[in-house]
Short mmCIF file of C-alpha atoms in Angstrom, two decimals:
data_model
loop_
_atom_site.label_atom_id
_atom_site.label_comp_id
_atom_site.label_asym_id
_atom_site.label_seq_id
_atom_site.Cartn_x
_atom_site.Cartn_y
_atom_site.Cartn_z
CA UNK Y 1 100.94 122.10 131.92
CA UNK Y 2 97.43 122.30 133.57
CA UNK Y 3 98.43 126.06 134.77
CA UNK Y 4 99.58 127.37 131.79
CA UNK Y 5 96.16 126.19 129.88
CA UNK Y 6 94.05 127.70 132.99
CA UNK Y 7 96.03 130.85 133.12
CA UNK Y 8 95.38 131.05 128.71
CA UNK Y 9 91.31 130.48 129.16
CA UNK Y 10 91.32 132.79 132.35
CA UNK Y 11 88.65 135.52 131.68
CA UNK Y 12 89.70 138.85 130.69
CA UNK Y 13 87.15 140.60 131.61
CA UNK Y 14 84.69 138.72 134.49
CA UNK Y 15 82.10 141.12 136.11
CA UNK Y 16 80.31 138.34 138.29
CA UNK Y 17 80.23 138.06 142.35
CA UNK Y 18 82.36 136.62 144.60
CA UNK Y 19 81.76 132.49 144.93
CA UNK Y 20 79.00 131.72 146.68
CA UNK Y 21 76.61 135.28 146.03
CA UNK Y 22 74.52 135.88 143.18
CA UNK Y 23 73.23 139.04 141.86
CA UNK Y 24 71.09 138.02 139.14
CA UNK Y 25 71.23 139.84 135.12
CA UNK Y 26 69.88 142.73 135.67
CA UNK Y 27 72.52 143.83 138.14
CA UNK Y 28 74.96 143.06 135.57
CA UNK Y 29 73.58 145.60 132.85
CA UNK Y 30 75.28 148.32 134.84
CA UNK Y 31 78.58 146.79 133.69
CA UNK Y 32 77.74 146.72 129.90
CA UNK Y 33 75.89 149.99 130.06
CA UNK Y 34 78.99 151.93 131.23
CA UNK Y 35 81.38 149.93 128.72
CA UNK Y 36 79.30 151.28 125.94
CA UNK Y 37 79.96 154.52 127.59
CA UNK Y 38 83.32 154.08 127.32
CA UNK Y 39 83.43 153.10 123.79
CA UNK Y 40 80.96 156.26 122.89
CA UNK Y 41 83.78 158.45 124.37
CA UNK Y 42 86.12 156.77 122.48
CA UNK Y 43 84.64 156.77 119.46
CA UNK Y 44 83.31 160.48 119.87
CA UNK Y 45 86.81 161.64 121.28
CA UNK Y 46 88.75 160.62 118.33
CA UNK Y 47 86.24 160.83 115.42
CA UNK Y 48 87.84 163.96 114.03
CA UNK Y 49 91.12 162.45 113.98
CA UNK Y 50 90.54 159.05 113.56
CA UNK Y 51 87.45 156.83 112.53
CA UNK Y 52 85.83 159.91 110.50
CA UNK Y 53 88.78 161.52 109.53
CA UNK Y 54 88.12 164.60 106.88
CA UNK Y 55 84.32 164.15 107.88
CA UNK Y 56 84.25 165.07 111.17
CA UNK Y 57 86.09 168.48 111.91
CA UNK Y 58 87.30 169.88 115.00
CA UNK Y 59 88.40 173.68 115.31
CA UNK Y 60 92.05 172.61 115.17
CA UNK Y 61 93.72 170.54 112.38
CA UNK Y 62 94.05 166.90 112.73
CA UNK Y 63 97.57 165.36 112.34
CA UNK Y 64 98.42 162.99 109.80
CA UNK Y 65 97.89 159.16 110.63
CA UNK Y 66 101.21 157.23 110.53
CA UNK Y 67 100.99 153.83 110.34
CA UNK Y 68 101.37 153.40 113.91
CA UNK Y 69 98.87 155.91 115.02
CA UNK Y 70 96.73 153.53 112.82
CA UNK Y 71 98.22 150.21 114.23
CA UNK Y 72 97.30 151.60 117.85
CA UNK Y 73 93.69 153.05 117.13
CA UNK Y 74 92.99 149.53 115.79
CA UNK Y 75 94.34 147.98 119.35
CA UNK Y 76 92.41 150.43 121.31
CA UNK Y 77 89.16 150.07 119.56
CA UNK Y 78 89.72 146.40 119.59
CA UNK Y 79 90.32 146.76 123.58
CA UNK Y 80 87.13 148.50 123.93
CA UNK Y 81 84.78 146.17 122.10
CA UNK Y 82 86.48 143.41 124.43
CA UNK Y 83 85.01 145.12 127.27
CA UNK Y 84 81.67 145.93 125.68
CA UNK Y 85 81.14 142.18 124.22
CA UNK Y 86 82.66 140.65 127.76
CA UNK Y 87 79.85 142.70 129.62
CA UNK Y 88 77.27 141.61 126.99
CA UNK Y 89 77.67 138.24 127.69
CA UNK Y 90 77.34 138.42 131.66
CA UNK Y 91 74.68 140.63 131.26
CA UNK Y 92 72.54 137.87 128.97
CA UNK Y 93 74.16 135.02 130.80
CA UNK Y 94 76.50 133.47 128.41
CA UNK Y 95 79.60 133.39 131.19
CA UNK Y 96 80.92 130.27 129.85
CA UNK Y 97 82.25 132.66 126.53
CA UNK Y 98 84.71 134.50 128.95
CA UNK Y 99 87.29 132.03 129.24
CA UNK Y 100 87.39 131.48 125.49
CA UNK Y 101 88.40 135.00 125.54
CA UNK Y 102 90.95 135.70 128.12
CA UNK Y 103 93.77 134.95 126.04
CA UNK Y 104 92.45 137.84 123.31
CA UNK Y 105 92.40 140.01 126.63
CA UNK Y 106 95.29 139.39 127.84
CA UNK Y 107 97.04 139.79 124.30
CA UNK Y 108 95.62 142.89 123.07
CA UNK Y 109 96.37 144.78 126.94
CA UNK Y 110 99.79 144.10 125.81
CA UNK Y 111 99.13 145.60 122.50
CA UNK Y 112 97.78 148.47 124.42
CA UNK Y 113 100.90 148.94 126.64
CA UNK Y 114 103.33 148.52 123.44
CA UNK Y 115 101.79 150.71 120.93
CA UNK Y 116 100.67 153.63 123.23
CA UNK Y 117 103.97 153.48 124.65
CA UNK Y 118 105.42 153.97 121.24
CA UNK Y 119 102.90 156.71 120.21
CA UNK Y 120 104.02 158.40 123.23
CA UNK Y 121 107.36 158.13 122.93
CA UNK Y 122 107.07 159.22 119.42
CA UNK Y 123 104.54 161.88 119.68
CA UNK Y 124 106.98 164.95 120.58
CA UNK Y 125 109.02 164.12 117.25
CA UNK Y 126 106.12 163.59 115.05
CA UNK Y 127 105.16 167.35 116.00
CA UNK Y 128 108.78 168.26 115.25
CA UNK Y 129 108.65 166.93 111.98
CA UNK Y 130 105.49 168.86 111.34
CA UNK Y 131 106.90 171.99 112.17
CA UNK Y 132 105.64 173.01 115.53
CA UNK Y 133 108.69 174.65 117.68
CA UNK Y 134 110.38 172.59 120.06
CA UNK Y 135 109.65 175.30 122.38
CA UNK Y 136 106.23 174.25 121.75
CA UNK Y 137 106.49 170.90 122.29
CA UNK Y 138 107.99 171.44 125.76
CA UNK Y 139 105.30 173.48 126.95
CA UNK Y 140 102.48 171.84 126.06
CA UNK Y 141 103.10 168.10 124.52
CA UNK Y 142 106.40 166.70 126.08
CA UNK Y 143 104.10 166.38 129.14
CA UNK Y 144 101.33 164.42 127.70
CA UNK Y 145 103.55 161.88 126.25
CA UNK Y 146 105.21 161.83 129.96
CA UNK Y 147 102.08 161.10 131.50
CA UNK Y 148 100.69 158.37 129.44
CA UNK Y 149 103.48 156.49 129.39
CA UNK Y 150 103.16 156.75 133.38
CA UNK Y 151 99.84 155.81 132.74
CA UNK Y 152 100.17 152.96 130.99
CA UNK Y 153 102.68 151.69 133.78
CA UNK Y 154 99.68 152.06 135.90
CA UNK Y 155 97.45 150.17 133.49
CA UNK Y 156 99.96 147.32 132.92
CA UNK Y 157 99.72 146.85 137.03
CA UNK Y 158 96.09 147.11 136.85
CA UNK Y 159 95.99 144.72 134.32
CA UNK Y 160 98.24 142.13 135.84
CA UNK Y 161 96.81 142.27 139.32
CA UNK Y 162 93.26 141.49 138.03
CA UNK Y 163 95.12 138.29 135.99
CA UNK Y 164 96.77 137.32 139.48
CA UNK Y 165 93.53 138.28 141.00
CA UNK Y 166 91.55 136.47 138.65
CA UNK Y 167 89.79 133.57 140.98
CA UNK Y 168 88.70 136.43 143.31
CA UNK Y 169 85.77 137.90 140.83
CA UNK Y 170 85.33 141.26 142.52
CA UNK Y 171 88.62 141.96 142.81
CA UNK Y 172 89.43 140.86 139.07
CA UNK Y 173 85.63 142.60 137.60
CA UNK Y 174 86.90 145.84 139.19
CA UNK Y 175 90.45 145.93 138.45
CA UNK Y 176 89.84 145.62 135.25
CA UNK Y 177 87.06 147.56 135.19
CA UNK Y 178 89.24 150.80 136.51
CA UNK Y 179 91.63 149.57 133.88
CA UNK Y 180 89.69 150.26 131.06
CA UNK Y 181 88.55 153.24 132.60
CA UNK Y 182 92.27 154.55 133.00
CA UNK Y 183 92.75 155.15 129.17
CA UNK Y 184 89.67 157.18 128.01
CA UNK Y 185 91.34 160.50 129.42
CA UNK Y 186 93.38 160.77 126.02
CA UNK Y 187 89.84 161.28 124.11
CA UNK Y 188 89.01 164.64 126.33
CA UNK Y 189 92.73 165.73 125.19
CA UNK Y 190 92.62 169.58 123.92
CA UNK Y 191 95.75 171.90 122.56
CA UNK Y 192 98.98 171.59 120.50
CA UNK Y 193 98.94 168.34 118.62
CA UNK Y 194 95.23 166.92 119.87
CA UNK Y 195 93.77 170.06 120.05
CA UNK Y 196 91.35 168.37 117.06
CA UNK Y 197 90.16 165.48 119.21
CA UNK Y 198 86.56 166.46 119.34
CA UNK Y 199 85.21 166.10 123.08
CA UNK Y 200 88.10 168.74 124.16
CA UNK Y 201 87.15 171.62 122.34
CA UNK Y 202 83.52 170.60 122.70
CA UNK Y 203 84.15 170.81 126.71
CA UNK Y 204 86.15 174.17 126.77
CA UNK Y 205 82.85 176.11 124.07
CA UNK Y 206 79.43 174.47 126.23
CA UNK Y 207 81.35 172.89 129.55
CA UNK Y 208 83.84 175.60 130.51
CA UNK Y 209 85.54 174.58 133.52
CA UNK Y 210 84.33 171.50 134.18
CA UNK Y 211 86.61 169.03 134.54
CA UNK Y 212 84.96 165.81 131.89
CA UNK Y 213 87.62 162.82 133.22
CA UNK Y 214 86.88 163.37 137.64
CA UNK Y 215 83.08 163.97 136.59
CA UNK Y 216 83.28 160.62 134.91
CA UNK Y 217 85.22 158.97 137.59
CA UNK Y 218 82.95 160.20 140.14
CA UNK Y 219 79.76 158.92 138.29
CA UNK Y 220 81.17 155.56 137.90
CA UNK Y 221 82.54 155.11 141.53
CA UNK Y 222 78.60 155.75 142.64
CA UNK Y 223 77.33 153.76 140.44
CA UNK Y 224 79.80 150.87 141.33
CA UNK Y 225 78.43 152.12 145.05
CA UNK Y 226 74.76 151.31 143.98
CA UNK Y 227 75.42 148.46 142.05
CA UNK Y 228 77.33 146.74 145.28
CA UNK Y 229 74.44 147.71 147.46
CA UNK Y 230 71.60 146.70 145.38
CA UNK Y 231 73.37 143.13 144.75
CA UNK Y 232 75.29 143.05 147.69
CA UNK Y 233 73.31 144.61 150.81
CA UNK Y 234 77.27 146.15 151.23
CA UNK Y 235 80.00 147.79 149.76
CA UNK Y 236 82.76 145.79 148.68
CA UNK Y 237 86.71 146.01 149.39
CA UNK Y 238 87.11 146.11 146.10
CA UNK Y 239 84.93 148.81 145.41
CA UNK Y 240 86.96 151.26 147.93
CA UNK Y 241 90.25 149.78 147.28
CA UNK Y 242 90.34 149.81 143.50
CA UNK Y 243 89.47 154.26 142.99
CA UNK Y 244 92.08 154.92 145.92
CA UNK Y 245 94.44 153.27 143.62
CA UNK Y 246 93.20 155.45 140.20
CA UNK Y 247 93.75 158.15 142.41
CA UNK Y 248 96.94 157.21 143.33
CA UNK Y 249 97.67 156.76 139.68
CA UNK Y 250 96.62 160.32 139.13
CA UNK Y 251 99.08 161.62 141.62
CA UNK Y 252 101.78 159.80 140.11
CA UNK Y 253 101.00 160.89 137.06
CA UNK Y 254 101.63 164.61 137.65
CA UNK Y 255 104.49 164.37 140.10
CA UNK Y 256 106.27 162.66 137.10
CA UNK Y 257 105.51 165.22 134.86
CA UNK Y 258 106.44 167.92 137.21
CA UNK Y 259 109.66 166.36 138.07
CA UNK Y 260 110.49 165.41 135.09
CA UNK Y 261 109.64 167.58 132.23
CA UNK Y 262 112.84 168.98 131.37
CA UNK Y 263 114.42 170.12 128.18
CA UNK Y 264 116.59 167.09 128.62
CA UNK Y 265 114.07 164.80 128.18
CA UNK Y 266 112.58 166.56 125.02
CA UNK Y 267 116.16 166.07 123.77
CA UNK Y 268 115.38 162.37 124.71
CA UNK Y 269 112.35 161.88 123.03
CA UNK Y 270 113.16 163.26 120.22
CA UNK Y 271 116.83 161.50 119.45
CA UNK Y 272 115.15 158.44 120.64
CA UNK Y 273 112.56 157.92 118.09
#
């Protein structure tokens, strides 16, 4: 009985040192700068087709909101305020508040993991049903729903190794750290069926060629660098171990679409749903 309470109050989100090493506040503002960052992006990326709907406009048409596009854009705004009010509160010192909320973490990155898998799975069909060509789909949209659901499988082990992980703080702080960071590619989306999601088209007209999501992951891998350093005097395992993994993820990602993008599968995905 004692484990199953301590495993429901075990932070969701902890960005504090290993026992026994301190790195005082201001060391922890990195961590709640970069998760309002993250929640900018968010909230920039899908403006046009989400929170300002019909008031922001992006140079293609937005889709329609079904009621489980809305259900997820609730979960993932709801998963980014986590991180951004977790941070907040190491950051001023309140740590005690993170145990309180580890259950709400835990919860909604199931949430996550269920709803964006069903958007996925569903999002070749919805453009069916909207007219766009099946032959259209397969080029250019049967392979983003491939990779975030392999994504998401990544996520889900992020996720649960920073749980399991969660009495060794840098290894729990950065796993889920990398976690979070893992699902803001979806904002920088661009063509057939996201080609309205705001930051893509923004990137092709005043950023051509630069690639937005390994900039980003570059930036925050040095600043996790600096941060370790400054606090630390030394990089930590965690630091190294946790990117080569993202990276990983990212070469999983497109073997499985390469391998497995087939007009088989668009027959899946769109029976299935």
């Amino acid at each position: 009985m004692n484990d199953v309470i301590e495993f429901a109050y075990a932070p969701a989100v902890v960005f504090v040192p290993p026992n026994g090493q301190r790195t005082g506040r201001k060391g922890q503002w990195f961590f709640f700068a970069v998760s309002l960052a993250m929640l900018a992006i968010v909230l920039t990326g899908f403006s046009s087709t989400f929170y300002l709907k019909g008031i922001v406009v992006s140079r293609a048409p937005a889709l329609p909101l079904e009621g489980y596009l809305i259900l997820h854009g609730c979960v993932m705004t709801a998963w980014y305020l986590l991180f951004s009010v977790q941070t907040l509160f190491v950051a001023i010192g309140h740590k005690a508040h993170h145990p309180r909320l580890g259950v709400v973490g835990v919860v909604l990155a199931a949430a996550v993991v269920l709803t964006g898998g069903y958007v996925s799975l569903a999002f070749p069909a919805h453009l069916a049903e909207l007219g766009v060509p099946n032959a259209e789909v397969f080029e250019q949209d049967l392979g983003t729903a491939l990779a975030n659901m392999v994504m998401l499988g990544w996520f889900s082990g992020f996720v649960t190794a920073a749980v399991l992980l969660r009495r060794r703080r840098a290894w729990h702080g950065r796993l889920m750290f990398w976690s979070f960071f893992i699902t803001i590619s979806p904002a920088f989306a661009n063509g057939a069926g996201n080609g309205a999601r705001l930051l893509g088209p923004l990137m092709e007209t005043y950023l051509p060629g630069w690639p937005a999501v390994p900039i980003l992951f570059a930036a925050a891998w040095i600043g996790l660098l600096i941060f370790d350093w400054r606090t630390q005097k030394h990089v930590l395992p965690a630091t190294l171990v946790c990117p080569a993994l993202l990276i990983a993820a990212v070469f999983t990602i497109l073997g499985a679409v390469n391998a497995f993008r087939t007009p088989e599968l668009l027959e899946f995905f769109l029976r299935v749903v």
